[in-house]
Amino acid sequence: MQHSSGGYLLLAKLTMQWVFDYKPADIFWCTADVGWVTGHTYTTYGPLAMGATQVVFESVPTYPDAGRFWKMIQDHKVTIFYTAPTAIRSLIKLGGDLPKKYDLSSLRLLGSVGEPINPEAWMWYYTEVGRSRCPIVDTWWQTETGAHMIAPLPGAMPIKPGTCTLPLPGIMATIVDEAGNEVHDRNGGFLVIKRPFPSQIRAIWGDPERYKKSYFPEEMHGYYLAGDSAHRDEDGYFWIMGRIDDVLNVSGHRLGTMEIESALAANPLVAEAAVVGKPHEIKGEAIAAFVVLKGARPDNPAKAREIAEMLRNWVSKEIGPIAKPDEIRFGDNLPKTRSGKIMRRLLRAIARGEEITQDISTLENPAILEQLKNAVH
Ligand code: 7RM
């Protein structure tokens, strides 16, 4: 993916100022791997462009224990901390009460990136890490956009758990249907950006046709197609529902994977969940859920069935019977990339009982596939 130097650097720097409110006295820490675009923009170019004082970390959040992040914040007096929901959820699972043991009073601003943040994780991040005094900036953007696109200006506008709020000044984001017409209802549609912006993708290296087809398809009137589904609430705030390809169609209802995953994660037993569709003769799609419990994975079929039944009813109560998963499997983890993104296409293959023939070179934890394949359900 090709970026320009000037445009990319401009929005990298501006968002350091606007969204992270970076000031010379701050100590900034973005925990992202530098191999992820988040590491490019917010560990490298953005902080360098600001002349920022920052922490650069190359290790894992669980060494020597799941309190490592909190110890780093305490020892280095970090003021602005930026991490991903997947990291938050795994730290809740492995040491939910550890932040309490550290002095986190230097913190003044928290950030989230990489996927929609579920309310459970948001509340824990806000109260346990931010001690209910630090705003959370939920930042929606992509490799292709180079820098934040939809995110709050902290302190200047109300935030709500689960929404990245409003587009930044100059970013003409909106939501459209298949024909490129704007929609405002709760069902939502495709997230697009109507006008060019400084840090936008310039090319897919050596493949101009793929660039045009993926990002500027015919029906979109020249709008940039982000590939995400989203809807807006009564305040015009944007809620990201997941990738377009991941949205489920159950008996004619469009369901975001995020909505169901977040309902599952709201159950006290659940640490994390991933949901995919599989073909169903009557409903169009059936819902298959993969669940990581906070405690150990159930070790016998009867126990697994009992918890699965309880969780299916839980989702039915939280969202409605339409969202009730048809099957639930339990694992110790989910298949993820290094940046913590769940590889749902692999889960789709497992749910459909297909051989996994896809490229798994970016999968961080390959062993998990066998476990999930053989999981009782
Ligand atoms: C920064 C990054 C991009 C995809 C994007 C979304 C998802 C990222 C958020 C989010 C909801 C967020 N670049 N995504 N941030 N969804 N809320 N705050 O992740 O190129 O690796 O991925 O990630 O689906 O299209 S990326």
Coordinates of C-alpha atoms and ligand atoms in Angstrom, one line a residue:
M1 CA 0.0 0.0 0.0
Q2 CA 1.5 3.3 -1.1
H3 CA 1.3 6.5 0.9
S4 CA 2.6 9.9 0.1
S5 CA 5.2 11.5 2.4
G6 CA 3.6 15.0 2.9
G7 CA 0.0 14.0 3.2
Y8 CA 0.6 11.1 5.5
L9 CA 2.9 13.1 7.7
L10 CA 0.5 16.0 7.9
L11 CA -2.4 13.9 9.3
A12 CA -0.1 11.9 11.5
K13 CA 1.0 15.1 13.2
L14 CA -2.4 16.8 13.2
T15 CA -4.1 13.8 14.9
M16 CA -1.3 13.8 17.5
Q17 CA -2.5 17.3 18.3
W18 CA -6.2 17.0 17.8
V19 CA -7.0 13.5 19.1
F20 CA -4.1 12.8 21.5
D21 CA -3.9 16.5 22.6
Y22 CA -0.1 16.0 22.7
K23 CA 1.7 18.7 24.7
P24 CA 5.4 19.1 25.4
A25 CA 5.1 17.9 29.0
D26 CA 3.3 14.6 27.9
I27 CA 4.8 11.2 27.9
F28 CA 3.1 9.3 25.1
W29 CA 2.9 5.5 24.8
C30 CA 1.3 3.6 21.9
T31 CA 1.7 -0.1 22.5
A32 CA 1.3 -1.2 18.9
D33 CA 3.8 -3.4 17.2
V34 CA 5.7 -1.3 14.6
G35 CA 4.8 -3.8 11.9
W36 CA 1.1 -2.7 12.2
V37 CA 0.2 0.7 10.7
T38 CA -0.7 1.9 14.2
G39 CA 3.0 1.4 15.0
H40 CA 4.0 3.2 11.9
T41 CA 1.9 6.3 12.5
Y42 CA 1.7 6.5 16.3
T43 CA 5.0 5.0 17.4
T44 CA 7.1 6.3 14.6
Y45 CA 6.0 9.2 12.4
G46 CA 3.5 11.0 14.5
P47 CA 5.6 11.2 17.7
L48 CA 8.7 12.0 15.7
A49 CA 6.9 14.8 13.9
M50 CA 5.9 16.2 17.3
G51 CA 9.3 15.8 18.9
A52 CA 7.4 13.8 21.5
T53 CA 8.7 12.1 24.6
Q54 CA 7.5 8.6 24.3
V55 CA 7.8 5.0 25.4
V56 CA 8.8 2.5 22.7
F57 CA 8.1 -1.0 24.0
E58 CA 9.2 -4.3 22.5
S59 CA 8.0 -7.2 24.7
V60 CA 4.7 -8.7 25.6
P61 CA 2.1 -7.3 28.0
T62 CA 2.2 -10.5 30.0
Y63 CA 5.9 -10.6 31.0
P64 CA 6.7 -11.0 33.8
D65 CA 3.0 -10.9 34.5
A66 CA -0.2 -9.2 33.2
G67 CA 0.7 -6.1 35.2
R68 CA 3.5 -5.1 32.9
F69 CA 1.7 -2.3 31.1
W70 CA 0.6 -0.8 34.5
K71 CA 4.1 -1.0 35.8
M72 CA 5.5 0.7 32.7
I73 CA 2.9 3.5 33.1
Q74 CA 3.9 3.9 36.7
D75 CA 7.6 3.8 36.2
H76 CA 7.7 6.1 33.2
K77 CA 4.9 8.4 34.3
V78 CA 3.0 7.9 31.0
T79 CA 0.3 10.5 30.5
I80 CA -1.3 9.3 27.2
F81 CA -1.8 5.6 26.7
Y82 CA -3.0 4.0 23.4
T83 CA -3.8 0.3 23.1
A84 CA -6.2 -2.1 21.5
P85 CA -9.5 -3.7 22.8
T86 CA -8.0 -7.2 22.3
A87 CA -5.1 -6.3 24.6
I88 CA -7.6 -4.9 27.2
R89 CA -9.7 -8.1 27.1
S90 CA -6.8 -10.4 27.5
L91 CA -5.5 -8.3 30.4
I92 CA -8.9 -8.5 32.1
K93 CA -8.8 -12.3 31.7
L94 CA -5.3 -12.6 33.0
G95 CA -5.3 -10.0 35.7
G96 CA -8.3 -7.9 36.0
D97 CA -7.4 -6.6 39.5
L98 CA -3.7 -5.8 38.7
P99 CA -4.1 -2.1 37.7
K100 CA -5.1 -1.4 41.3
K101 CA -1.6 -2.3 42.5
Y102 CA 0.1 0.5 40.6
D103 CA 0.2 4.2 40.7
L104 CA -1.5 5.3 37.5
S105 CA -2.1 8.9 38.5
S106 CA 0.1 10.3 35.7
L107 CA -2.5 9.2 33.1
R108 CA -4.7 11.9 31.6
L109 CA -5.9 10.3 28.3
L110 CA -6.6 6.8 27.1
G111 CA -7.0 5.6 23.5
S112 CA -8.4 2.6 21.7
V113 CA -7.8 1.2 18.2
G114 CA -8.2 -1.8 15.9
E115 CA -11.8 -2.9 16.4
P116 CA -14.9 -1.7 18.1
I117 CA -14.5 -1.6 21.8
N118 CA -17.2 -3.6 23.7
P119 CA -18.9 -1.9 26.7
E120 CA -17.4 -4.4 29.2
A121 CA -13.8 -3.6 28.1
W122 CA -14.6 0.1 27.8
M123 CA -15.9 0.3 31.4
W124 CA -12.9 -1.6 32.8
Y125 CA -10.4 0.5 30.9
Y126 CA -12.2 3.7 32.0
T127 CA -12.6 2.8 35.7
E128 CA -9.7 0.5 36.5
V129 CA -7.0 2.0 34.3
G130 CA -8.2 5.6 33.9
R131 CA -9.7 5.7 37.4
S132 CA -12.8 7.4 36.0
R133 CA -10.8 10.6 35.3
C134 CA -9.4 10.0 31.8
P135 CA -11.4 10.4 28.6
I136 CA -11.1 7.5 26.1
V137 CA -10.5 8.4 22.5
D138 CA -11.9 5.5 20.3
T139 CA -10.1 6.1 17.0
W140 CA -11.5 4.6 13.8
W141 CA -9.0 4.5 10.9
Q142 CA -7.2 2.1 8.6
T143 CA -3.9 1.3 7.0
E144 CA -5.4 3.0 3.9
T145 CA -6.3 6.2 5.7
G146 CA -2.9 6.5 7.4
A147 CA -4.2 8.3 10.4
H148 CA -7.4 8.8 12.5
M149 CA -10.5 9.6 10.6
I150 CA -13.4 9.2 13.0
A151 CA -12.5 10.0 16.6
P152 CA -13.4 12.4 19.4
L153 CA -11.6 15.6 20.3
P154 CA -11.1 14.8 24.0
G155 CA -12.8 17.1 26.5
A156 CA -14.5 19.0 23.7
M157 CA -17.3 16.6 23.1
P158 CA -19.2 13.9 25.0
I159 CA -18.0 10.3 24.5
K160 CA -20.0 7.1 24.8
P161 CA -18.7 3.5 25.2
G162 CA -18.6 1.7 21.8
T163 CA -18.7 4.6 19.4
C164 CA -15.7 6.4 17.7
T165 CA -18.0 9.5 17.7
L166 CA -17.7 11.9 14.8
P167 CA -15.4 12.4 11.8
L168 CA -12.5 14.8 12.3
P169 CA -12.7 18.3 10.7
G170 CA -12.3 17.9 6.9
I171 CA -13.2 14.2 6.8
M172 CA -16.4 13.8 4.9
A173 CA -17.5 10.4 6.2
T174 CA -21.0 9.1 5.7
I175 CA -22.9 5.9 5.3
V176 CA -24.5 4.6 2.1
D177 CA -26.5 1.7 0.7
E178 CA -25.4 -0.6 -2.2
A179 CA -26.3 2.1 -4.7
G180 CA -24.2 4.7 -3.0
N181 CA -27.2 6.6 -1.5
E182 CA -26.9 8.0 2.0
V183 CA -28.7 6.2 4.7
H184 CA -29.4 7.3 8.3
D185 CA -31.3 4.4 9.8
R186 CA -30.3 2.0 12.5
N187 CA -29.7 -0.8 9.9
G188 CA -26.8 1.2 8.6
G189 CA -24.7 0.4 5.5
F190 CA -21.3 1.0 4.0
L191 CA -18.9 3.5 5.5
V192 CA -17.5 5.8 2.8
I193 CA -15.5 9.1 2.7
K194 CA -16.9 11.4 0.1
R195 CA -13.9 13.7 -0.5
P196 CA -10.2 13.1 -0.6
F197 CA -8.1 13.7 2.5
P198 CA -4.3 14.3 3.0
S199 CA -3.2 10.9 4.2
Q200 CA -5.3 8.7 1.9
I201 CA -3.9 5.6 0.2
R202 CA -2.3 6.5 -3.2
A203 CA -2.0 3.1 -4.8
I204 CA -1.7 -0.6 -4.2
W205 CA 1.9 -1.1 -5.3
G206 CA 1.9 -2.5 -8.9
D207 CA -1.8 -3.2 -9.0
P208 CA -3.8 -0.1 -10.1
E209 CA -6.8 -2.2 -11.0
R210 CA -7.2 -3.8 -7.6
Y211 CA -6.9 -0.3 -6.1
K212 CA -9.8 1.0 -8.2
K213 CA -12.0 -2.0 -7.6
S214 CA -11.5 -2.2 -3.9
Y215 CA -11.7 1.4 -2.9
F216 CA -13.5 3.3 -5.7
P217 CA -16.0 0.8 -7.1
E218 CA -18.4 2.1 -9.8
E219 CA -21.6 2.3 -7.6
M220 CA -20.0 4.6 -5.0
H221 CA -19.8 7.8 -7.1
G222 CA -16.1 8.2 -6.6
Y223 CA -16.4 8.0 -2.8
Y224 CA -13.7 6.1 -0.9
L225 CA -15.2 2.7 0.2
A226 CA -13.7 1.8 3.6
G227 CA -14.9 -1.8 3.6
D228 CA -16.6 -1.5 7.0
S229 CA -20.3 -1.5 7.9
A230 CA -21.6 1.2 10.2
H231 CA -24.6 3.0 11.5
R232 CA -25.3 6.3 13.1
D233 CA -27.2 7.0 16.3
E234 CA -29.5 9.9 17.2
D235 CA -26.5 12.2 17.8
G236 CA -25.0 11.4 14.5
Y237 CA -22.3 9.3 16.2
F238 CA -20.8 6.5 14.1
W239 CA -20.9 2.9 15.3
I240 CA -18.7 0.5 13.4
M241 CA -20.4 -2.9 12.9
G242 CA -17.4 -4.8 11.5
R243 CA -16.1 -5.5 8.0
I244 CA -18.7 -5.7 5.3
D245 CA -17.9 -9.3 4.6
D246 CA -18.4 -10.3 8.2
V247 CA -22.0 -8.8 8.6
L248 CA -24.6 -11.6 9.0
N249 CA -27.9 -11.9 7.3
V250 CA -30.2 -13.9 9.5
S251 CA -33.8 -14.3 8.2
G252 CA -33.4 -10.9 6.5
H253 CA -32.0 -9.1 9.5
R254 CA -28.5 -7.5 9.1
L255 CA -26.5 -8.3 12.3
G256 CA -23.0 -6.9 12.9
T257 CA -20.6 -9.5 14.3
M258 CA -19.7 -6.9 16.9
E259 CA -23.1 -6.6 18.3
I260 CA -23.3 -10.3 19.2
E261 CA -19.7 -10.6 20.3
S262 CA -20.2 -7.7 22.6
A263 CA -23.4 -9.3 24.1
L264 CA -21.5 -12.5 24.7
A265 CA -18.6 -10.6 26.3
A266 CA -21.0 -8.9 28.6
N267 CA -21.7 -12.2 30.4
P268 CA -19.6 -12.5 33.5
L269 CA -18.1 -15.9 32.5
V270 CA -16.9 -14.7 29.1
A271 CA -13.6 -13.0 28.3
E272 CA -13.9 -12.7 24.6
A273 CA -16.0 -14.0 21.6
A274 CA -16.0 -14.2 17.8
V275 CA -19.0 -14.8 15.7
V276 CA -19.3 -15.9 12.1
G277 CA -22.1 -17.0 9.8
K278 CA -22.6 -20.4 8.1
P279 CA -25.1 -21.2 5.4
H280 CA -28.6 -22.2 6.7
E281 CA -31.4 -23.5 4.5
I282 CA -34.2 -21.6 6.1
K283 CA -32.6 -18.6 7.8
G284 CA -30.0 -17.8 5.1
E285 CA -27.3 -17.8 7.7
A286 CA -26.9 -19.5 11.1
I287 CA -24.7 -18.0 13.8
A288 CA -21.7 -19.8 15.0
A289 CA -19.9 -18.4 18.1
F290 CA -16.4 -19.1 19.4
V291 CA -16.0 -18.2 23.0
V292 CA -13.1 -17.8 25.4
L293 CA -14.1 -18.0 29.0
K294 CA -12.5 -16.0 31.8
G295 CA -11.8 -19.3 33.6
A296 CA -10.8 -22.7 32.2
R297 CA -12.4 -24.1 29.1
P298 CA -15.1 -26.7 29.9
D299 CA -13.5 -30.1 30.0
N300 CA -16.5 -32.3 29.2
P301 CA -19.3 -32.2 26.6
A302 CA -22.1 -32.0 29.2
K303 CA -20.5 -29.0 30.9
A304 CA -19.8 -27.3 27.5
R305 CA -23.4 -27.9 26.5
E306 CA -24.7 -26.4 29.7
I307 CA -22.7 -23.2 29.4
A308 CA -23.4 -23.0 25.7
E309 CA -27.2 -23.2 26.4
M310 CA -26.9 -20.5 29.1
L311 CA -25.0 -18.2 26.7
R312 CA -27.4 -18.7 23.9
N313 CA -30.3 -17.7 26.1
W314 CA -28.3 -14.8 27.4
V315 CA -27.8 -13.4 23.8
S316 CA -31.4 -13.9 23.1
K317 CA -32.3 -11.8 26.1
E318 CA -29.7 -9.1 25.4
I319 CA -30.4 -8.6 21.7
G320 CA -33.4 -10.7 20.7
P321 CA -34.1 -14.3 19.6
I322 CA -32.9 -13.6 16.1
A323 CA -29.3 -13.1 17.4
K324 CA -29.2 -16.4 19.4
P325 CA -26.1 -18.4 18.3
D326 CA -26.9 -21.8 16.8
E327 CA -23.7 -23.3 18.0
I328 CA -21.0 -22.3 20.5
R329 CA -17.5 -23.7 20.7
F330 CA -15.0 -23.0 23.5
G331 CA -11.3 -22.3 23.1
D332 CA -8.4 -21.0 25.1
N333 CA -7.9 -18.2 22.6
L334 CA -9.1 -17.0 19.1
P335 CA -7.1 -17.0 15.9
K336 CA -5.6 -13.6 15.6
T337 CA -3.1 -11.6 13.6
R338 CA -0.2 -9.9 15.3
S339 CA -2.2 -6.7 15.6
G340 CA -4.9 -8.6 17.4
K341 CA -7.5 -8.8 14.6
I342 CA -9.6 -12.0 14.8
M343 CA -9.2 -13.9 11.5
R344 CA -12.9 -14.6 11.0
R345 CA -12.4 -16.3 7.6
L346 CA -10.6 -19.1 9.4
L347 CA -13.4 -19.4 11.9
R348 CA -15.9 -19.5 9.0
A349 CA -14.0 -22.5 7.6
I350 CA -14.1 -24.3 10.9
A351 CA -17.8 -23.6 11.5
R352 CA -18.6 -24.9 8.0
G353 CA -16.5 -28.0 8.6
E354 CA -14.2 -27.1 5.7
E355 CA -10.5 -27.7 5.4
I356 CA -8.5 -24.6 6.0
T357 CA -6.8 -23.9 2.7
Q358 CA -6.3 -20.1 3.2
D359 CA -3.1 -18.3 3.8
I360 CA -2.3 -18.5 7.6
S361 CA 1.1 -16.8 7.4
T362 CA -0.1 -13.8 9.4
L363 CA -1.7 -15.9 12.1
E364 CA 0.0 -15.3 15.4
N365 CA -1.1 -18.6 17.2
P366 CA -1.6 -21.4 14.6
A367 CA -2.1 -24.1 17.3
I368 CA -5.4 -22.7 18.2
L369 CA -7.0 -23.9 15.0
E370 CA -6.7 -27.5 15.9
Q371 CA -8.2 -26.9 19.3
L372 CA -11.2 -25.0 17.9
K373 CA -11.8 -27.6 15.2
N374 CA -12.0 -30.4 17.8
A375 CA -13.9 -28.4 20.4
V376 CA -17.1 -29.9 21.6
H377 CA -20.2 -28.0 20.6
Ligands
7RM1 C1 -5.8 1.2 12.6 C2 -6.1 -0.1 12.1 C3 -8.5 -1.4 9.8 C4 -9.8 -2.0 10.3 C5 -11.0 -1.0 10.0 C6 -12.0 -1.5 11.0 C7 -11.1 -1.9 12.2 C8 -9.9 0.0 13.4 C9 -11.4 0.7 14.8 C10 -12.0 -0.3 14.0 C11 -14.0 0.0 15.1 C12 -12.2 1.4 15.8 N1 -5.8 -0.3 10.8 N2 -11.0 -0.8 13.2 N3 -10.1 0.8 14.4 N4 -13.3 -0.7 14.1 N5 -13.5 0.9 15.9 N6 -11.8 2.3 16.6 O1 -6.6 -1.0 12.8 O2 -5.7 -1.5 8.6 O3 -5.1 -2.7 10.6 O4 -7.4 -2.2 10.2 O5 -9.8 -2.2 11.7 O6 -12.6 -2.7 10.5 O7 -11.4 -1.1 8.7 S1 -6.0 -1.7 10.0

